[in-house]
Each structure stands twice: as structure tokens, then as C-alpha cells.
Amino acid sequence: MDAPERDDTRDAILDCLGSFPDRPDPAVETVSVAADDGFERRLLEYAVEPDERIRAYLLVPDDIDGTRPGILAVHPHAGEFDVGKSDPAGLSETEPYHYGAELCRRGYVVCCPDLLAFEDRRPSEREQAAGTAPTGADYEKFVAMDRLLRGSSLQTKYLSDLVATLDVLAAHDLVASEALGAIGHSLGGQEAAWLSWFDDRIDAAVVSSGVARLAAVQREQITHNFALYVPALLTVGDLDDVLADVAPSSLLVTHGTDDRIFPPESVRDLADIVSEAYADAGAPKQFETLFFEGGHEFPAEVRESAYDWLDQQLER
């Protein structure tokens, strides 16, 4: 696909995403600070819409001197709505999802936000107890359908909030704003992919088990998180078009050969298309794939390879 065609596809995908919320000045506040092994965990609160403030963990290495590359670490889904930012921030029981804390110990400043419907972004305990608001997957469905009714989508909301979070991270005085990355597993990988497409401040993104050609997902009748369903997307393109347009920014896709959620052969097909787009953009070495024997997971040896790759891309 040449540049004019790619521009047309990008505009068409933006039309599919629909309207984006207004983003005010984030007006960041520090809620609390706690020490952990090798880093400090700061709970931040900031605005993502004029009437909506959210929370994220900012992880800062103990030995920081000057500025460091910044990483936005997006949590997975796993149907665990009570856990969001706590996964990558190292506070959950699921160690393979602690990639934010692990990267911080390697010297990065890392921000771990909640996506809408997770952890602090769910109805209050009082509302849940009173039965006055939906909970869990029902709440995720509600917020997704609400955005469709208003000419938007849950993916659009996620993107808008992540851009606001990237604003917070990039503006921090300990972050080298010219060296920004994103990482995520599953839903988090999906969001790292979309964010790297949408915001060219992302220099390098790690997408763990978070993408495939949606045509294949639909053909196999695999249901997914609600943000995956961008209205009319398959009438103008597919996720390979999204990832192809990330070029020439660095992109690493990791995937298990037995992943039952994103069909591996479809991921290979997607990778072939994206690889060709990177070659056309004069950046063939900036796109890499790492297929491993395993399922829908982010195992230790794969995470270590991903971290080494980020070190190289962001010159750590």
C-alpha cells in the first residue's frame, strides 16, 4: 500500500472510531507514595475528561539520576475487573503481568493506568451492594454500548484516556519525553498497538498476544473484549492496516503458537503484511515478531526478550 492509500485508510479508521472526548489539562495530584523493592510507587490522580478524573501508578526507580525513558504499561483483561493498574504495577498475585514493575527495576519510569471498567473505574461498592449499577462484565458492556449510542466506541475512549496518561508521563520531570514506549498483554497489547498507531510519541511498543486479523477472529467465532469491536472497521480495513501504519516506529509482536483467543496463523498473516509495510517505509528492522510455544500468555523468557528489545529501541 503506497502512502496516499495508507493515508486514506487511516482517515477511514479514524471515522470508524467516531467522536473523541474533550481532554482538559490533567491537573495531576499525588495521592500517596509507597516504597517497593527497587522503586517508589506513586498513586496519581488526573483528569481525562472535564468531569472525570482517574488514577494510575507511577513507578520511579530508586537510583534515578536525571531523566529516564518512560513506559506506559497497560493491564490485561482476564475477566478480572477488580484488578487493573495493580497488575503491571506489581501489586497483583499474577506475576507474569508485573511487567511495569519489572521494567521499572531495569531503570524505566513506568505509568500504569486503569482502563474504564477496571479496578478504581468501576461502580462504587455502595452502588454494587445496592444493585443500582451493573458490575463486572455487565458494566463493561454498559459503558461500551453507551459510547456506541453516542457516536463513539469503547476503543475510542480507551485511546483518549491513554493519550491523556501519556501526556502525564511525558510531562514528568524525570522522564525523557523523546524516549517513550508502551507495553501490554492481551487487552493491554491491543491497547499498546492502537496507541502506537494513534500517537506518534510512542517510539517503541510491545504487543503481547493482543492482535490478529479481525476477519479471522470473526470467522472462528471467537468473542473478545468490547473495545475490539470498532464500528464498521472491517469495511475499511483490519488490524494489519492499523499496525502497518505504525511504521517506522518500532514494534514488537509476541504470540504463543497455541493461543486460542487470537488465531496464530492469522497473526502470522498479519505479521507478513506489517513486515512488508515496514520495508516499504524504509524501516524493515523496526518491526519484529517473537512466536513461542505456548498459549495466551506472557512467559518470563518472552518478557525478558521484550525488555531487551525495549532497551535497544529506547537506548537504555
PDB file of C-alpha atoms in Angstrom, residues 11-305:
ATOM      1  CA  ASP A  11      -8.702   8.606   7.772  1.00  0.00           C
ATOM      2  CA  ALA A  12     -11.314   5.885   7.270  1.00  0.00           C
ATOM      3  CA  ILE A  13     -10.291   4.148  10.508  1.00  0.00           C
ATOM      4  CA  LEU A  14     -10.460   7.466  12.365  1.00  0.00           C
ATOM      5  CA  ASP A  15     -14.003   7.884  11.032  1.00  0.00           C
ATOM      6  CA  CYS A  16     -14.857   4.429  12.396  1.00  0.00           C
ATOM      7  CA  LEU A  17     -13.580   5.409  15.842  1.00  0.00           C
ATOM      8  CA  GLY A  18     -16.064   8.270  15.925  1.00  0.00           C
ATOM      9  CA  SER A  19     -16.021  11.188  18.330  1.00  0.00           C
ATOM     10  CA  PHE A  20     -13.303  11.598  20.952  1.00  0.00           C
ATOM     11  CA  PRO A  21     -13.957  13.132  24.377  1.00  0.00           C
ATOM     12  CA  ASP A  22     -12.608  16.576  25.216  1.00  0.00           C
ATOM     13  CA  ARG A  23      -9.390  16.337  27.223  1.00  0.00           C
ATOM     14  CA  PRO A  24      -8.705  19.118  29.750  1.00  0.00           C
ATOM     15  CA  ASP A  25      -5.436  19.936  31.474  1.00  0.00           C
ATOM     16  CA  PRO A  26      -4.717  16.790  33.534  1.00  0.00           C
ATOM     17  CA  ALA A  27      -4.165  18.744  36.787  1.00  0.00           C
ATOM     18  CA  VAL A  28      -2.106  15.900  38.278  1.00  0.00           C
ATOM     19  CA  GLU A  29      -2.212  15.230  42.016  1.00  0.00           C
ATOM     20  CA  THR A  30      -0.156  12.718  44.007  1.00  0.00           C
ATOM     21  CA  VAL A  31      -2.478  10.720  46.270  1.00  0.00           C
ATOM     22  CA  SER A  32       0.068   8.506  48.015  1.00  0.00           C
ATOM     23  CA  VAL A  33       3.659   7.254  47.856  1.00  0.00           C
ATOM     24  CA  ALA A  34       4.970   3.817  48.861  1.00  0.00           C
ATOM     25  CA  ALA A  35       8.357   2.113  48.669  1.00  0.00           C
ATOM     26  CA  ASP A  36       8.866  -1.241  46.952  1.00  0.00           C
ATOM     27  CA  ASP A  37      11.873  -3.357  46.046  1.00  0.00           C
ATOM     28  CA  GLY A  38      13.990  -1.104  43.831  1.00  0.00           C
ATOM     29  CA  PHE A  39      11.430   1.589  43.135  1.00  0.00           C
ATOM     30  CA  GLU A  40       8.853   4.004  44.513  1.00  0.00           C
ATOM     31  CA  ARG A  41       5.187   3.551  43.656  1.00  0.00           C
ATOM     32  CA  ARG A  42       3.275   6.813  43.443  1.00  0.00           C
ATOM     33  CA  LEU A  43      -0.514   6.846  43.105  1.00  0.00           C
ATOM     34  CA  LEU A  44      -1.501   9.712  40.800  1.00  0.00           C
ATOM     35  CA  GLU A  45      -4.880  11.204  40.028  1.00  0.00           C
ATOM     36  CA  TYR A  46      -5.558  13.303  36.915  1.00  0.00           C
ATOM     37  CA  ALA A  47      -8.322  14.444  34.577  1.00  0.00           C
ATOM     38  CA  VAL A  48      -9.118  12.597  31.346  1.00  0.00           C
ATOM     39  CA  GLU A  49     -12.364  14.466  30.644  1.00  0.00           C
ATOM     40  CA  PRO A  50     -13.737  17.722  32.069  1.00  0.00           C
ATOM     41  CA  ASP A  51     -15.839  15.794  34.618  1.00  0.00           C
ATOM     42  CA  GLU A  52     -13.743  12.646  35.016  1.00  0.00           C
ATOM     43  CA  ARG A  53     -10.553  12.006  36.961  1.00  0.00           C
ATOM     44  CA  ILE A  54      -8.770   8.651  37.062  1.00  0.00           C
ATOM     45  CA  ARG A  55      -5.881   7.060  38.934  1.00  0.00           C
ATOM     46  CA  ALA A  56      -2.644   5.458  37.803  1.00  0.00           C
ATOM     47  CA  TYR A  57       0.518   4.191  39.448  1.00  0.00           C
ATOM     48  CA  LEU A  58       3.751   5.934  38.535  1.00  0.00           C
ATOM     49  CA  LEU A  59       6.770   3.723  39.232  1.00  0.00           C
ATOM     50  CA  VAL A  60      10.072   5.535  39.745  1.00  0.00           C
ATOM     51  CA  PRO A  61      13.437   3.727  40.109  1.00  0.00           C
ATOM     52  CA  ASP A  62      15.285   4.233  43.387  1.00  0.00           C
ATOM     53  CA  ASP A  63      18.601   5.077  41.723  1.00  0.00           C
ATOM     54  CA  ILE A  64      17.260   7.628  39.275  1.00  0.00           C
ATOM     55  CA  ASP A  65      19.656  10.401  38.296  1.00  0.00           C
ATOM     56  CA  GLY A  66      18.456  12.739  35.582  1.00  0.00           C
ATOM     57  CA  THR A  67      15.776  11.571  33.167  1.00  0.00           C
ATOM     58  CA  ARG A  68      14.901   8.061  32.003  1.00  0.00           C
ATOM     59  CA  PRO A  69      12.783   6.667  29.159  1.00  0.00           C
ATOM     60  CA  GLY A  70       9.102   6.445  30.015  1.00  0.00           C
ATOM     61  CA  ILE A  71       6.903   3.395  29.548  1.00  0.00           C
ATOM     62  CA  LEU A  72       3.108   3.218  29.562  1.00  0.00           C
ATOM     63  CA  ALA A  73       2.220  -0.283  30.835  1.00  0.00           C
ATOM     64  CA  VAL A  74      -1.374  -1.303  30.070  1.00  0.00           C
ATOM     65  CA  HIS A  75      -3.016  -4.088  32.057  1.00  0.00           C
ATOM     66  CA  PRO A  76      -4.695  -7.211  30.585  1.00  0.00           C
ATOM     67  CA  HIS A  77      -8.364  -8.135  30.845  1.00  0.00           C
ATOM     68  CA  ALA A  78      -8.637 -11.765  32.019  1.00  0.00           C
ATOM     69  CA  GLY A  79     -12.191 -11.097  33.209  1.00  0.00           C
ATOM     70  CA  GLU A  80     -10.749  -9.740  36.468  1.00  0.00           C
ATOM     71  CA  PHE A  81     -12.407  -6.351  36.737  1.00  0.00           C
ATOM     72  CA  ASP A  82     -11.254  -5.800  40.310  1.00  0.00           C
ATOM     73  CA  VAL A  83      -7.646  -5.727  39.054  1.00  0.00           C
ATOM     74  CA  GLY A  84      -6.377  -3.177  36.558  1.00  0.00           C
ATOM     75  CA  LYS A  85      -3.325  -0.988  37.156  1.00  0.00           C
ATOM     76  CA  SER A  86      -2.288  -3.234  40.050  1.00  0.00           C
ATOM     77  CA  ASP A  87      -1.286  -5.968  37.587  1.00  0.00           C
ATOM     78  CA  PRO A  88       1.582  -4.188  35.778  1.00  0.00           C
ATOM     79  CA  ALA A  89       2.402  -2.208  38.929  1.00  0.00           C
ATOM     80  CA  GLY A  90       3.343  -5.462  40.701  1.00  0.00           C
ATOM     81  CA  LEU A  91       0.552  -5.500  43.279  1.00  0.00           C
ATOM     82  CA  SER A  92      -1.486  -8.445  41.994  1.00  0.00           C
ATOM     83  CA  GLU A  93      -0.983 -12.170  42.520  1.00  0.00           C
ATOM     84  CA  THR A  94      -0.319 -12.746  38.794  1.00  0.00           C
ATOM     85  CA  GLU A  95       3.432 -12.353  38.434  1.00  0.00           C
ATOM     86  CA  PRO A  96       3.540 -12.662  34.604  1.00  0.00           C
ATOM     87  CA  TYR A  97       1.516  -9.441  34.468  1.00  0.00           C
ATOM     88  CA  HIS A  98       4.013  -7.463  36.598  1.00  0.00           C
ATOM     89  CA  TYR A  99       5.770  -6.118  33.513  1.00  0.00           C
ATOM     90  CA  GLY A 100       5.552  -2.499  34.672  1.00  0.00           C
ATOM     91  CA  ALA A 101       7.365  -3.230  37.939  1.00  0.00           C
ATOM     92  CA  GLU A 102       9.928  -5.389  36.132  1.00  0.00           C
ATOM     93  CA  LEU A 103      10.676  -2.617  33.653  1.00  0.00           C
ATOM     94  CA  CYS A 104      10.970  -0.067  36.441  1.00  0.00           C
ATOM     95  CA  ARG A 105      13.619  -2.229  38.115  1.00  0.00           C
ATOM     96  CA  ARG A 106      15.500  -2.069  34.806  1.00  0.00           C
ATOM     97  CA  GLY A 107      15.562   1.721  35.054  1.00  0.00           C
ATOM     98  CA  TYR A 108      12.410   2.944  33.314  1.00  0.00           C
ATOM     99  CA  VAL A 109       9.847   5.385  34.688  1.00  0.00           C
ATOM    100  CA  VAL A 110       6.583   3.498  34.209  1.00  0.00           C
ATOM    101  CA  CYS A 111       2.958   4.611  34.317  1.00  0.00           C
ATOM    102  CA  CYS A 112       0.202   2.022  34.886  1.00  0.00           C
ATOM    103  CA  PRO A 113      -3.368   3.349  34.455  1.00  0.00           C
ATOM    104  CA  ASP A 114      -6.765   1.734  34.948  1.00  0.00           C
ATOM    105  CA  LEU A 115      -8.842   1.259  31.818  1.00  0.00           C
ATOM    106  CA  LEU A 116     -12.525   2.067  32.158  1.00  0.00           C
ATOM    107  CA  ALA A 117     -14.466  -0.725  33.947  1.00  0.00           C
ATOM    108  CA  PHE A 118     -11.413  -1.970  35.876  1.00  0.00           C
ATOM    109  CA  GLU A 119     -10.236  -1.548  39.487  1.00  0.00           C
ATOM    110  CA  ASP A 120     -10.884   2.061  40.559  1.00  0.00           C
ATOM    111  CA  ARG A 121     -13.002   2.723  37.473  1.00  0.00           C
ATOM    112  CA  ARG A 122     -15.935   0.513  38.438  1.00  0.00           C
ATOM    113  CA  PRO A 123     -19.175   1.469  40.216  1.00  0.00           C
ATOM    114  CA  SER A 124     -18.629   2.082  43.918  1.00  0.00           C
ATOM    115  CA  GLU A 125     -19.092  -0.698  46.458  1.00  0.00           C
ATOM    116  CA  ARG A 126     -22.192   1.108  47.704  1.00  0.00           C
ATOM    117  CA  GLU A 127     -23.714   1.138  44.199  1.00  0.00           C
ATOM    118  CA  GLN A 128     -22.819  -2.511  43.706  1.00  0.00           C
ATOM    119  CA  ALA A 129     -24.286  -3.528  47.066  1.00  0.00           C
ATOM    120  CA  ALA A 130     -27.466  -1.561  46.391  1.00  0.00           C
ATOM    121  CA  GLY A 131     -27.808  -3.042  42.912  1.00  0.00           C
ATOM    122  CA  THR A 132     -28.091   0.450  41.394  1.00  0.00           C
ATOM    123  CA  ALA A 133     -25.308  -0.075  38.841  1.00  0.00           C
ATOM    124  CA  PRO A 134     -24.168  -3.039  36.729  1.00  0.00           C
ATOM    125  CA  THR A 135     -20.986  -4.809  37.776  1.00  0.00           C
ATOM    126  CA  GLY A 136     -18.168  -6.776  36.174  1.00  0.00           C
ATOM    127  CA  ALA A 137     -18.726  -7.761  32.549  1.00  0.00           C
ATOM    128  CA  ASP A 138     -22.175  -6.152  32.652  1.00  0.00           C
ATOM    129  CA  TYR A 139     -20.616  -2.783  33.461  1.00  0.00           C
ATOM    130  CA  GLU A 140     -18.040  -3.212  30.680  1.00  0.00           C
ATOM    131  CA  LYS A 141     -20.912  -3.939  28.294  1.00  0.00           C
ATOM    132  CA  PHE A 142     -22.867  -0.933  29.546  1.00  0.00           C
ATOM    133  CA  VAL A 143     -20.042   1.578  29.018  1.00  0.00           C
ATOM    134  CA  ALA A 144     -19.272   0.095  25.596  1.00  0.00           C
ATOM    135  CA  MET A 145     -22.889   0.296  24.435  1.00  0.00           C
ATOM    136  CA  ASP A 146     -23.260   3.798  25.870  1.00  0.00           C
ATOM    137  CA  ARG A 147     -20.412   5.014  23.678  1.00  0.00           C
ATOM    138  CA  LEU A 148     -21.884   3.377  20.602  1.00  0.00           C
ATOM    139  CA  LEU A 149     -25.117   5.237  21.215  1.00  0.00           C
ATOM    140  CA  ARG A 150     -23.169   8.490  21.376  1.00  0.00           C
ATOM    141  CA  GLY A 151     -21.273   8.032  18.109  1.00  0.00           C
ATOM    142  CA  SER A 152     -18.092   6.697  19.643  1.00  0.00           C
ATOM    143  CA  SER A 153     -16.720   3.351  20.892  1.00  0.00           C
ATOM    144  CA  LEU A 154     -15.023   1.870  23.919  1.00  0.00           C
ATOM    145  CA  GLN A 155     -11.793   1.675  21.901  1.00  0.00           C
ATOM    146  CA  THR A 156     -12.028   5.413  21.282  1.00  0.00           C
ATOM    147  CA  LYS A 157     -12.482   6.061  24.997  1.00  0.00           C
ATOM    148  CA  TYR A 158      -9.510   3.861  25.831  1.00  0.00           C
ATOM    149  CA  LEU A 159      -7.375   5.695  23.284  1.00  0.00           C
ATOM    150  CA  SER A 160      -8.393   9.107  24.589  1.00  0.00           C
ATOM    151  CA  ASP A 161      -7.616   8.145  28.195  1.00  0.00           C
ATOM    152  CA  LEU A 162      -4.267   6.585  27.244  1.00  0.00           C
ATOM    153  CA  VAL A 163      -3.258   9.722  25.344  1.00  0.00           C
ATOM    154  CA  ALA A 164      -4.079  11.744  28.468  1.00  0.00           C
ATOM    155  CA  THR A 165      -1.961   9.331  30.507  1.00  0.00           C
ATOM    156  CA  LEU A 166       0.874   9.664  28.012  1.00  0.00           C
ATOM    157  CA  ASP A 167       0.614  13.442  28.462  1.00  0.00           C
ATOM    158  CA  VAL A 168       1.114  12.961  32.201  1.00  0.00           C
ATOM    159  CA  LEU A 169       4.056  10.608  31.711  1.00  0.00           C
ATOM    160  CA  ALA A 170       5.801  12.714  29.069  1.00  0.00           C
ATOM    161  CA  ALA A 171       5.468  15.908  31.133  1.00  0.00           C
ATOM    162  CA  HIS A 172       7.067  14.393  34.235  1.00  0.00           C
ATOM    163  CA  ASP A 173      10.424  15.951  35.080  1.00  0.00           C
ATOM    164  CA  LEU A 174      12.053  12.508  35.476  1.00  0.00           C
ATOM    165  CA  VAL A 175      11.000  11.298  32.011  1.00  0.00           C
ATOM    166  CA  ALA A 176      12.900  11.738  28.760  1.00  0.00           C
ATOM    167  CA  SER A 177       9.931  12.742  26.608  1.00  0.00           C
ATOM    168  CA  GLU A 178      11.826  11.877  23.425  1.00  0.00           C
ATOM    169  CA  ALA A 179      12.043   8.212  24.508  1.00  0.00           C
ATOM    170  CA  LEU A 180       8.572   6.811  25.191  1.00  0.00           C
ATOM    171  CA  GLY A 181       7.332   3.244  24.920  1.00  0.00           C
ATOM    172  CA  ALA A 182       4.223   1.155  25.539  1.00  0.00           C
ATOM    173  CA  ILE A 183       3.732  -2.447  26.586  1.00  0.00           C
ATOM    174  CA  GLY A 184       0.761  -4.645  27.337  1.00  0.00           C
ATOM    175  CA  HIS A 185      -0.549  -8.188  27.318  1.00  0.00           C
ATOM    176  CA  SER A 186      -3.869  -9.313  25.801  1.00  0.00           C
ATOM    177  CA  LEU A 187      -6.210  -6.303  26.138  1.00  0.00           C
ATOM    178  CA  GLY A 188      -3.110  -4.356  27.169  1.00  0.00           C
ATOM    179  CA  GLY A 189      -1.334  -5.469  23.997  1.00  0.00           C
ATOM    180  CA  GLN A 190      -4.341  -4.475  21.937  1.00  0.00           C
ATOM    181  CA  GLU A 191      -4.210  -1.017  23.506  1.00  0.00           C
ATOM    182  CA  ALA A 192      -0.426  -0.690  23.073  1.00  0.00           C
ATOM    183  CA  ALA A 193      -0.959  -1.402  19.365  1.00  0.00           C
ATOM    184  CA  TRP A 194      -3.734   1.142  18.938  1.00  0.00           C
ATOM    185  CA  LEU A 195      -1.878   3.798  20.940  1.00  0.00           C
ATOM    186  CA  SER A 196       1.311   3.383  18.891  1.00  0.00           C
ATOM    187  CA  TRP A 197      -0.853   3.863  15.763  1.00  0.00           C
ATOM    188  CA  PHE A 198      -2.682   6.899  17.149  1.00  0.00           C
ATOM    189  CA  ASP A 199       0.090   8.796  18.943  1.00  0.00           C
ATOM    190  CA  ASP A 200       3.464   9.166  17.234  1.00  0.00           C
ATOM    191  CA  ARG A 201       5.137   9.986  20.544  1.00  0.00           C
ATOM    192  CA  ILE A 202       5.355   6.218  21.116  1.00  0.00           C
ATOM    193  CA  ASP A 203       8.808   5.269  19.847  1.00  0.00           C
ATOM    194  CA  ALA A 204       8.569   1.549  20.648  1.00  0.00           C
ATOM    195  CA  ALA A 205       5.664  -0.733  21.553  1.00  0.00           C
ATOM    196  CA  VAL A 206       5.489  -4.338  22.760  1.00  0.00           C
ATOM    197  CA  VAL A 207       2.240  -6.084  21.829  1.00  0.00           C
ATOM    198  CA  SER A 208       1.889  -9.368  23.740  1.00  0.00           C
ATOM    199  CA  SER A 209      -0.909 -11.639  22.474  1.00  0.00           C
ATOM    200  CA  GLY A 210      -3.098  -8.683  21.597  1.00  0.00           C
ATOM    201  CA  VAL A 211      -3.644  -8.637  17.828  1.00  0.00           C
ATOM    202  CA  ALA A 212      -4.786 -10.764  14.905  1.00  0.00           C
ATOM    203  CA  ARG A 213      -6.726 -10.148  11.721  1.00  0.00           C
ATOM    204  CA  LEU A 214     -10.272  -9.481  12.900  1.00  0.00           C
ATOM    205  CA  ALA A 215     -11.686 -11.169   9.831  1.00  0.00           C
ATOM    206  CA  ALA A 216     -10.140 -14.412  11.115  1.00  0.00           C
ATOM    207  CA  VAL A 217     -11.370 -13.816  14.669  1.00  0.00           C
ATOM    208  CA  GLN A 218     -14.906 -13.401  13.353  1.00  0.00           C
ATOM    209  CA  ARG A 219     -14.603 -16.390  11.043  1.00  0.00           C
ATOM    210  CA  GLU A 220     -13.606 -18.537  14.035  1.00  0.00           C
ATOM    211  CA  GLN A 221     -16.469 -17.022  16.091  1.00  0.00           C
ATOM    212  CA  ILE A 222     -14.170 -16.007  18.962  1.00  0.00           C
ATOM    213  CA  THR A 223     -15.673 -13.455  21.336  1.00  0.00           C
ATOM    214  CA  HIS A 224     -13.470 -10.745  22.811  1.00  0.00           C
ATOM    215  CA  ASN A 225     -13.346  -7.641  24.961  1.00  0.00           C
ATOM    216  CA  PHE A 226     -15.796  -4.936  23.856  1.00  0.00           C
ATOM    217  CA  ALA A 227     -13.072  -2.475  22.810  1.00  0.00           C
ATOM    218  CA  LEU A 228     -12.045  -4.814  19.987  1.00  0.00           C
ATOM    219  CA  TYR A 229     -15.266  -4.013  18.134  1.00  0.00           C
ATOM    220  CA  VAL A 230     -14.769  -0.705  16.358  1.00  0.00           C
ATOM    221  CA  PRO A 231     -17.889   0.090  14.294  1.00  0.00           C
ATOM    222  CA  ALA A 232     -17.502  -0.648  10.564  1.00  0.00           C
ATOM    223  CA  LEU A 233     -13.759  -1.304  10.872  1.00  0.00           C
ATOM    224  CA  LEU A 234     -13.887  -4.385   8.662  1.00  0.00           C
ATOM    225  CA  THR A 235     -15.476  -2.327   5.879  1.00  0.00           C
ATOM    226  CA  VAL A 236     -12.347  -0.153   5.585  1.00  0.00           C
ATOM    227  CA  GLY A 237      -9.510  -2.390   6.795  1.00  0.00           C
ATOM    228  CA  ASP A 238      -8.333  -4.646   9.597  1.00  0.00           C
ATOM    229  CA  LEU A 239      -5.788  -4.649  12.409  1.00  0.00           C
ATOM    230  CA  ASP A 240      -2.960  -5.301   9.935  1.00  0.00           C
ATOM    231  CA  ASP A 241      -3.771  -1.866   8.466  1.00  0.00           C
ATOM    232  CA  VAL A 242      -3.533  -0.356  11.945  1.00  0.00           C
ATOM    233  CA  LEU A 243      -0.153  -1.953  12.663  1.00  0.00           C
ATOM    234  CA  ALA A 244       1.197  -1.252   9.172  1.00  0.00           C
ATOM    235  CA  ASP A 245       0.596   2.443   9.781  1.00  0.00           C
ATOM    236  CA  VAL A 246       2.721   2.378  12.940  1.00  0.00           C
ATOM    237  CA  ALA A 247       5.813   2.311  10.687  1.00  0.00           C
ATOM    238  CA  PRO A 248       8.504   3.492  11.066  1.00  0.00           C
ATOM    239  CA  SER A 249       8.108   3.478  14.891  1.00  0.00           C
ATOM    240  CA  SER A 250       9.481   0.300  16.475  1.00  0.00           C
ATOM    241  CA  LEU A 251       7.025  -2.519  17.062  1.00  0.00           C
ATOM    242  CA  LEU A 252       7.424  -5.994  18.594  1.00  0.00           C
ATOM    243  CA  VAL A 253       4.601  -8.544  18.467  1.00  0.00           C
ATOM    244  CA  THR A 254       4.881 -11.668  20.665  1.00  0.00           C
ATOM    245  CA  HIS A 255       2.471 -14.578  20.350  1.00  0.00           C
ATOM    246  CA  GLY A 256       2.005 -18.167  21.506  1.00  0.00           C
ATOM    247  CA  THR A 257       1.648 -20.872  18.874  1.00  0.00           C
ATOM    248  CA  ASP A 258      -1.283 -22.373  20.826  1.00  0.00           C
ATOM    249  CA  ASP A 259      -3.130 -19.128  21.556  1.00  0.00           C
ATOM    250  CA  ARG A 260      -6.857 -19.928  21.420  1.00  0.00           C
ATOM    251  CA  ILE A 261      -8.003 -16.290  21.556  1.00  0.00           C
ATOM    252  CA  PHE A 262      -6.062 -14.775  18.654  1.00  0.00           C
ATOM    253  CA  PRO A 263      -5.580 -17.439  15.907  1.00  0.00           C
ATOM    254  CA  PRO A 264      -1.794 -17.841  15.469  1.00  0.00           C
ATOM    255  CA  GLU A 265      -1.925 -18.337  11.698  1.00  0.00           C
ATOM    256  CA  SER A 266      -3.854 -15.105  11.386  1.00  0.00           C
ATOM    257  CA  VAL A 267      -1.187 -13.371  13.464  1.00  0.00           C
ATOM    258  CA  ARG A 268       1.452 -14.708  11.066  1.00  0.00           C
ATOM    259  CA  ASP A 269      -0.570 -13.407   8.120  1.00  0.00           C
ATOM    260  CA  LEU A 270      -0.861 -10.032   9.839  1.00  0.00           C
ATOM    261  CA  ALA A 271       2.889 -10.017  10.536  1.00  0.00           C
ATOM    262  CA  ASP A 272       3.680 -10.655   6.864  1.00  0.00           C
ATOM    263  CA  ILE A 273       1.573  -7.664   5.823  1.00  0.00           C
ATOM    264  CA  VAL A 274       3.042  -5.402   8.504  1.00  0.00           C
ATOM    265  CA  SER A 275       6.584  -6.523   7.699  1.00  0.00           C
ATOM    266  CA  GLU A 276       6.076  -5.543   4.066  1.00  0.00           C
ATOM    267  CA  ALA A 277       4.743  -2.122   5.123  1.00  0.00           C
ATOM    268  CA  TYR A 278       7.811  -1.533   7.297  1.00  0.00           C
ATOM    269  CA  ALA A 279      10.077  -2.487   4.393  1.00  0.00           C
ATOM    270  CA  ASP A 280       8.192  -0.046   2.145  1.00  0.00           C
ATOM    271  CA  ALA A 281       8.693   2.634   4.809  1.00  0.00           C
ATOM    272  CA  GLY A 282      12.450   2.007   4.772  1.00  0.00           C
ATOM    273  CA  ALA A 283      12.428   0.580   8.308  1.00  0.00           C
ATOM    274  CA  PRO A 284      12.441  -3.231   7.897  1.00  0.00           C
ATOM    275  CA  LYS A 285      14.378  -3.815  11.129  1.00  0.00           C
ATOM    276  CA  GLN A 286      11.930  -1.791  13.235  1.00  0.00           C
ATOM    277  CA  PHE A 287       9.261  -4.487  13.145  1.00  0.00           C
ATOM    278  CA  GLU A 288       9.853  -7.840  14.826  1.00  0.00           C
ATOM    279  CA  THR A 289       7.805 -10.857  15.822  1.00  0.00           C
ATOM    280  CA  LEU A 290       8.504 -13.409  18.527  1.00  0.00           C
ATOM    281  CA  PHE A 291       6.468 -16.612  18.291  1.00  0.00           C
ATOM    282  CA  PHE A 292       6.889 -19.069  21.163  1.00  0.00           C
ATOM    283  CA  GLU A 293       5.490 -22.456  22.132  1.00  0.00           C
ATOM    284  CA  GLY A 294       2.632 -21.702  24.481  1.00  0.00           C
ATOM    285  CA  GLY A 295      -0.832 -20.264  24.757  1.00  0.00           C
ATOM    286  CA  HIS A 296      -2.327 -16.874  25.536  1.00  0.00           C
ATOM    287  CA  GLU A 297       0.427 -15.844  27.916  1.00  0.00           C
ATOM    288  CA  PHE A 298       3.467 -13.633  28.506  1.00  0.00           C
ATOM    289  CA  PRO A 299       6.053 -16.037  29.959  1.00  0.00           C
ATOM    290  CA  ALA A 300       9.225 -14.929  31.739  1.00  0.00           C
ATOM    291  CA  GLU A 301      11.642 -15.683  28.899  1.00  0.00           C
ATOM    292  CA  VAL A 302       9.457 -13.815  26.411  1.00  0.00           C
ATOM    293  CA  ARG A 303       9.149 -10.820  28.751  1.00  0.00           C
ATOM    294  CA  GLU A 304      12.937 -10.777  29.165  1.00  0.00           C
ATOM    295  CA  SER A 305      13.392 -10.730  25.381  1.00  0.00           C
TER     296      SER A 305
END
